[in-house]
PDB file of C-alpha atoms in Angstrom:
ATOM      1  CA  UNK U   1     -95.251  44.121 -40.810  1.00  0.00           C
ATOM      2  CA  UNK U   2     -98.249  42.006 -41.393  1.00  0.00           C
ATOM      3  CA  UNK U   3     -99.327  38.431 -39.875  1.00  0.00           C
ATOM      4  CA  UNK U   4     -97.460  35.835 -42.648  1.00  0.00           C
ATOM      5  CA  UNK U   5     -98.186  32.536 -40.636  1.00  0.00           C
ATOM      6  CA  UNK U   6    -100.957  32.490 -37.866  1.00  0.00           C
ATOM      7  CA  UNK U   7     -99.979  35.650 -35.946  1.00  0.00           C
ATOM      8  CA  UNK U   8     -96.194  35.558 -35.877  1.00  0.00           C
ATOM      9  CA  UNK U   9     -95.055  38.468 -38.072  1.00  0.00           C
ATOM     10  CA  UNK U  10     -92.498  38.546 -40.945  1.00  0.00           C
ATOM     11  CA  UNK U  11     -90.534  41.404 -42.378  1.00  0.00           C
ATOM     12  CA  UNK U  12     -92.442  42.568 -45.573  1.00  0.00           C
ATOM     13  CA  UNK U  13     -90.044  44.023 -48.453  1.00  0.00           C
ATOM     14  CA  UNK U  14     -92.539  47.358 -48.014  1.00  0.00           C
ATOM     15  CA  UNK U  15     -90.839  47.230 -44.295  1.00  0.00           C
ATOM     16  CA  UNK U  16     -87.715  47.149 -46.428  1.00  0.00           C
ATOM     17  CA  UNK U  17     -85.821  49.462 -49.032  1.00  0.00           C
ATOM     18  CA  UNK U  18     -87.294  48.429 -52.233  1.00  0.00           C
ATOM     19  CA  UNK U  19     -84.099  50.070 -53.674  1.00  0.00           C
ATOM     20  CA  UNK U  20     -81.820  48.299 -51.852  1.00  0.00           C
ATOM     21  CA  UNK U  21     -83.536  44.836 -52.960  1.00  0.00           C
ATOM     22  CA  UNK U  22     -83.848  45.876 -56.301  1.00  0.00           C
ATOM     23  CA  UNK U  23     -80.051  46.685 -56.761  1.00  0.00           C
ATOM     24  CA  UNK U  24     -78.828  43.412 -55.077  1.00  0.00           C
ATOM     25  CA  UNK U  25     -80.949  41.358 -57.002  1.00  0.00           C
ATOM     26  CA  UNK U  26     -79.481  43.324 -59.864  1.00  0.00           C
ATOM     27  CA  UNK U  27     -76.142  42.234 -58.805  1.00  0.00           C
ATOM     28  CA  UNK U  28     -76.995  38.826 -59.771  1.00  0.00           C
ATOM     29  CA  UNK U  29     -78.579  39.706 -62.804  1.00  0.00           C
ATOM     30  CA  UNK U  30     -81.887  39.233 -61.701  1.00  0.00           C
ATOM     31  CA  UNK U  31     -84.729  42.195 -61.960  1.00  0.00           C
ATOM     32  CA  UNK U  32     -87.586  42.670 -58.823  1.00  0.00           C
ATOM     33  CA  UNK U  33     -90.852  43.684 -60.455  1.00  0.00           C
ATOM     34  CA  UNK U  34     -92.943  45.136 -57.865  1.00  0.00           C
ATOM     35  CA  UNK U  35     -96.838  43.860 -58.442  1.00  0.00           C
ATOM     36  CA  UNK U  36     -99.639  46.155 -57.047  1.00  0.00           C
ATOM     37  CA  UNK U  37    -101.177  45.166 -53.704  1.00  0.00           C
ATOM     38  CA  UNK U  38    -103.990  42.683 -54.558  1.00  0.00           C
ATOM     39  CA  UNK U  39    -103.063  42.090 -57.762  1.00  0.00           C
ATOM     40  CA  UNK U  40    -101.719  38.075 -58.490  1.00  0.00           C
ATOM     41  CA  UNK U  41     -97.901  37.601 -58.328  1.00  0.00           C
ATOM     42  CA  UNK U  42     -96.696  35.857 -61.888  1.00  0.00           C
ATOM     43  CA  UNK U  43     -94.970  33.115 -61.237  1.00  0.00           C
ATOM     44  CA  UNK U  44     -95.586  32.551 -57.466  1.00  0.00           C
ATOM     45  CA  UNK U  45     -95.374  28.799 -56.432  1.00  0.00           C
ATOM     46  CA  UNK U  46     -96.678  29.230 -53.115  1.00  0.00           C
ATOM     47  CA  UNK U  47     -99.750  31.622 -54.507  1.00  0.00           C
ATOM     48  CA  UNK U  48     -99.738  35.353 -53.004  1.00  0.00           C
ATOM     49  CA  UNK U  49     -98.543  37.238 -51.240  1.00  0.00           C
ATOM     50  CA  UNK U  50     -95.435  35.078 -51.699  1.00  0.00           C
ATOM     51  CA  UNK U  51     -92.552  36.103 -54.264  1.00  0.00           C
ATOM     52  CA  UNK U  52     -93.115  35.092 -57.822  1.00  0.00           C
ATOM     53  CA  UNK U  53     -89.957  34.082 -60.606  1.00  0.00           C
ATOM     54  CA  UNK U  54     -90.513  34.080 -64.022  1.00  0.00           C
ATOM     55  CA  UNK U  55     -86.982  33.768 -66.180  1.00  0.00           C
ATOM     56  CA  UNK U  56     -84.387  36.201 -64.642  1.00  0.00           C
ATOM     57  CA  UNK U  57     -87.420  38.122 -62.968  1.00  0.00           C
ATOM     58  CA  UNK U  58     -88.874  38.293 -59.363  1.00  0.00           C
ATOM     59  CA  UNK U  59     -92.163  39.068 -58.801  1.00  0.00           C
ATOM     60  CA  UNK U  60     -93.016  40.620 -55.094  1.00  0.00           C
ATOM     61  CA  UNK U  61     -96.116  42.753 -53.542  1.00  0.00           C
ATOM     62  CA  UNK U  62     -95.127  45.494 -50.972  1.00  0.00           C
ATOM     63  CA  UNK U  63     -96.984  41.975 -48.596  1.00  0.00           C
ATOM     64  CA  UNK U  64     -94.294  39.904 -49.624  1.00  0.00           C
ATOM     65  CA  UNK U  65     -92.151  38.808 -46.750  1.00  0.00           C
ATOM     66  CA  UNK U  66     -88.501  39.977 -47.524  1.00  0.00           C
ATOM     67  CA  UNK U  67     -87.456  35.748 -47.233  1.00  0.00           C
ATOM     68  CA  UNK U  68     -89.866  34.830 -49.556  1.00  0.00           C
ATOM     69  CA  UNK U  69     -88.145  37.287 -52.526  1.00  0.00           C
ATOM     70  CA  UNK U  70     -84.748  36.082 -51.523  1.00  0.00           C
ATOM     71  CA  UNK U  71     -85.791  32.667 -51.204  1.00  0.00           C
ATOM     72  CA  UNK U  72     -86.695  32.483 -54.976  1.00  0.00           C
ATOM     73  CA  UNK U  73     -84.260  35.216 -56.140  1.00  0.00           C
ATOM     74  CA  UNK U  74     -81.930  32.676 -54.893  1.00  0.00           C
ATOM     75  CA  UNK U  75     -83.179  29.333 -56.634  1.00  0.00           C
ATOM     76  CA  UNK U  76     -82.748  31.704 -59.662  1.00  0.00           C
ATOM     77  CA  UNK U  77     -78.735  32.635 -58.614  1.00  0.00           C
ATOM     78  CA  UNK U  78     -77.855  29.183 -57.876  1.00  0.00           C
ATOM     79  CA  UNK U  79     -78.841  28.404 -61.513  1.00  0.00           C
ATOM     80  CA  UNK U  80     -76.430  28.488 -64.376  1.00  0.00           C
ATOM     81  CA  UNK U  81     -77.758  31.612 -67.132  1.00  0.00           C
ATOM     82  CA  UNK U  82     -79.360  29.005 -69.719  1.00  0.00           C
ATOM     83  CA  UNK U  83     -81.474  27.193 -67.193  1.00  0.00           C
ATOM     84  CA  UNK U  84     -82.761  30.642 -65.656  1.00  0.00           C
ATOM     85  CA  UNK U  85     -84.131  31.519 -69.238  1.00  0.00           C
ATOM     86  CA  UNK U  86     -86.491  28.124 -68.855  1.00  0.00           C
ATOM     87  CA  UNK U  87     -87.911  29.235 -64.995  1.00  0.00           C
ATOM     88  CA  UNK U  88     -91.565  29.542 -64.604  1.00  0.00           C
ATOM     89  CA  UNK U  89     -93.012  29.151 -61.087  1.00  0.00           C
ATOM     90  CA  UNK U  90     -90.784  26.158 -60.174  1.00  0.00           C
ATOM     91  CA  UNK U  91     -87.176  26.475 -60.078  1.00  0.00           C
ATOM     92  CA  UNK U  92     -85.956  23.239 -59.181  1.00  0.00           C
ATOM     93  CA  UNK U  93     -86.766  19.933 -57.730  1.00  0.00           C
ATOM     94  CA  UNK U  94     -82.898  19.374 -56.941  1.00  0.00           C
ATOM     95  CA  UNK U  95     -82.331  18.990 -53.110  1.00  0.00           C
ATOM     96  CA  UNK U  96     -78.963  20.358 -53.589  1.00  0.00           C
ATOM     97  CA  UNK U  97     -79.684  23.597 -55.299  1.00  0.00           C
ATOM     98  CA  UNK U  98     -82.798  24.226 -52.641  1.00  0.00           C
ATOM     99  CA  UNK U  99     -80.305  23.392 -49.939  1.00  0.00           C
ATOM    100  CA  UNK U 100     -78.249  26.135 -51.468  1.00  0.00           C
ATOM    101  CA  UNK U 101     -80.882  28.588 -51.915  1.00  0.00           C
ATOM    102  CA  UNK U 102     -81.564  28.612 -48.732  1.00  0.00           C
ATOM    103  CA  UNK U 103     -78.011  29.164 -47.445  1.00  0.00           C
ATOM    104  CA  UNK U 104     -77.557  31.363 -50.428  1.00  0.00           C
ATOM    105  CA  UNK U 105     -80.510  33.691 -49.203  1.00  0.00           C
ATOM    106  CA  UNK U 106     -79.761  33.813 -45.156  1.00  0.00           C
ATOM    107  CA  UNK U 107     -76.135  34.885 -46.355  1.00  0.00           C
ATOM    108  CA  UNK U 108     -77.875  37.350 -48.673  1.00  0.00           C
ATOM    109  CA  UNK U 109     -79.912  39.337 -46.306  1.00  0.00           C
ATOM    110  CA  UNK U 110     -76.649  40.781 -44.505  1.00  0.00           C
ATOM    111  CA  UNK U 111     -76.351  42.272 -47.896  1.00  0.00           C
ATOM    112  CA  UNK U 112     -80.275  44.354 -46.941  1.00  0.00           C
ATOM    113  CA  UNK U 113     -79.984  47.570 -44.706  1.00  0.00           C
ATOM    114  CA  UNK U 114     -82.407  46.329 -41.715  1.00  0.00           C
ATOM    115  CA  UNK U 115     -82.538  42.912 -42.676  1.00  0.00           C
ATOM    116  CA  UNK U 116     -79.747  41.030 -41.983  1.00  0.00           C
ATOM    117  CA  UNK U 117     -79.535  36.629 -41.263  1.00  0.00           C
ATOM    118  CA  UNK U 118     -80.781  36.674 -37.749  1.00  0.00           C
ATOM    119  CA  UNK U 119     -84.158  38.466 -38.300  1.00  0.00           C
ATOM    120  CA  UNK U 120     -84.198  36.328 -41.963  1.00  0.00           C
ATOM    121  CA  UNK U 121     -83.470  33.074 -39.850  1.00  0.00           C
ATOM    122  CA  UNK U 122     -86.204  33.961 -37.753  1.00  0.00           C
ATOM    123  CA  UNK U 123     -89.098  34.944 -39.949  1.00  0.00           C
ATOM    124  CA  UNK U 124     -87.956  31.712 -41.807  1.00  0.00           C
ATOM    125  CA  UNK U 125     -89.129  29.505 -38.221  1.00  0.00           C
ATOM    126  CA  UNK U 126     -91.766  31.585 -38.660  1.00  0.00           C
ATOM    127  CA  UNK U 127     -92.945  30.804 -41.906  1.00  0.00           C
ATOM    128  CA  UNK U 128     -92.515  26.975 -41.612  1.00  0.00           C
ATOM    129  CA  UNK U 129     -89.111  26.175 -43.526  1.00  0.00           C
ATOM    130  CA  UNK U 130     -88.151  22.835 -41.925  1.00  0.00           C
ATOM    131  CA  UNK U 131     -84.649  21.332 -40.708  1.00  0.00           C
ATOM    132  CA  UNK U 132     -83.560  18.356 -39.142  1.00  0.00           C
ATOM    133  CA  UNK U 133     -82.200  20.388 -36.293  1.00  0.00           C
ATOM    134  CA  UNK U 134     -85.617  22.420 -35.747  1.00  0.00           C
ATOM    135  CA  UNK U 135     -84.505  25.699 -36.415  1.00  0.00           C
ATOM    136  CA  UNK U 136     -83.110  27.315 -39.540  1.00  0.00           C
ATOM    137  CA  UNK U 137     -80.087  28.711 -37.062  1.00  0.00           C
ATOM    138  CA  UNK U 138     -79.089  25.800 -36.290  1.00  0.00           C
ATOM    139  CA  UNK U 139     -79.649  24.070 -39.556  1.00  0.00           C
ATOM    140  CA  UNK U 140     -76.857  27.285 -40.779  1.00  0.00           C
ATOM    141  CA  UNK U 141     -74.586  26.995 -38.212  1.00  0.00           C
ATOM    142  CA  UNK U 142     -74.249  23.272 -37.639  1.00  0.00           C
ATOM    143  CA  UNK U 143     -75.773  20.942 -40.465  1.00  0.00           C
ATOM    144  CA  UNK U 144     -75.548  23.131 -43.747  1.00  0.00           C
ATOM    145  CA  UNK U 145     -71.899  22.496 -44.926  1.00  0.00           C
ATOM    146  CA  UNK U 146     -72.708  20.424 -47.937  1.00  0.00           C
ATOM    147  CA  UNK U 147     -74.718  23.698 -49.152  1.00  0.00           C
ATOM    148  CA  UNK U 148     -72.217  25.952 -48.482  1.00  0.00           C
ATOM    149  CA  UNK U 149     -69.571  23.592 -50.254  1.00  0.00           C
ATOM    150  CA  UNK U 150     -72.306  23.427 -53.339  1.00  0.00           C
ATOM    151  CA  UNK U 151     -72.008  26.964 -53.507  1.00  0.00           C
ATOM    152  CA  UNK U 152     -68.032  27.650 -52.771  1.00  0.00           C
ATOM    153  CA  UNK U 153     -67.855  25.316 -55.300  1.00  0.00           C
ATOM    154  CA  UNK U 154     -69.796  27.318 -57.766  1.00  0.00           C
ATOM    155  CA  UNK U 155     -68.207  30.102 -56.796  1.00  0.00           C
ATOM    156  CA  UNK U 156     -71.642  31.401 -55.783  1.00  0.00           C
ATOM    157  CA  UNK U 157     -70.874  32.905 -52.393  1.00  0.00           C
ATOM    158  CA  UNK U 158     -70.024  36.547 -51.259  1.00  0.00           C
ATOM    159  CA  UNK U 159     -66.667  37.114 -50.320  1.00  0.00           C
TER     160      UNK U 159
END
């Protein structure tokens, strides 16, 4: 694991099974490129090492924290097929569908053999994603049901 924000530490997807990334972003029609360490991530908003999305692609480093490759493997899930096409660094600027992504991704990581939605929750405080109820647990738990109706309604979570 290596220092993400100041000197809390994140889970990097080299911490992770590449694999097992690979084959559930695949599930959702969605392909993880792997970039070399060093070399610039394609479409990352945030610059590196965070995850990059280009189309129906991810972009990640083996220095990409795990959240960060969710987070924008999800803005490209929660989009319908002929919007994805369009996607290059910026996925949305809907509050909705980044609401979403970020429910959409916590939920995911049960779905990663050693990830799972506490440690995701956590390295997401750690990284600086912001709530109204200061944490992203209890943003999940108690304030995210117009998320998770966005994406019951789009049939977009696991049963």
């Amino acid at each position: 694991m290596a220092a993400a924000s100041g000197d809390a530490e994140v889970l990097l997807l080299r911490d992770i099974g590449v694999a097992d990334a690979a084959a559930l972003l695949a599930e959702h029609g969605l392909e993880l490129v792997g970039v070399e360490d060093g070399a610039p991530i394609p479409g990352s908003y945030w610059g590196e090492p965070e995850a990059g999305i280009i189309g129906c692609t991810v972009y990640a480093r083996g220095d990409t924290p795990v959240h960060s490759m969710l987070h924008e493997a999800c803005h490209l899930i929660v989009l319908p097929p002929e919007r994805r096409a369009l996607v290059h660094t910026d996925a949305t600027d809907s509050v909705p569908e980044e609401d979403a992504s970020c429910y959409l991704q916590i939920v995911l990581a049960d779905a990663l053999p050693g990830v799972g939605r506490n440690r995701l929750m956590a390295d997401m405080d750690t990284w600086g994603y912001s709530f109204r109820l200061g944490s992203t647990r209890a943003w999940f738990e108690r304030d995210a049901g117009d998320a998770r109706a966005w994406l019951q309604a789009r049939a977009l979570l696991p049963a």
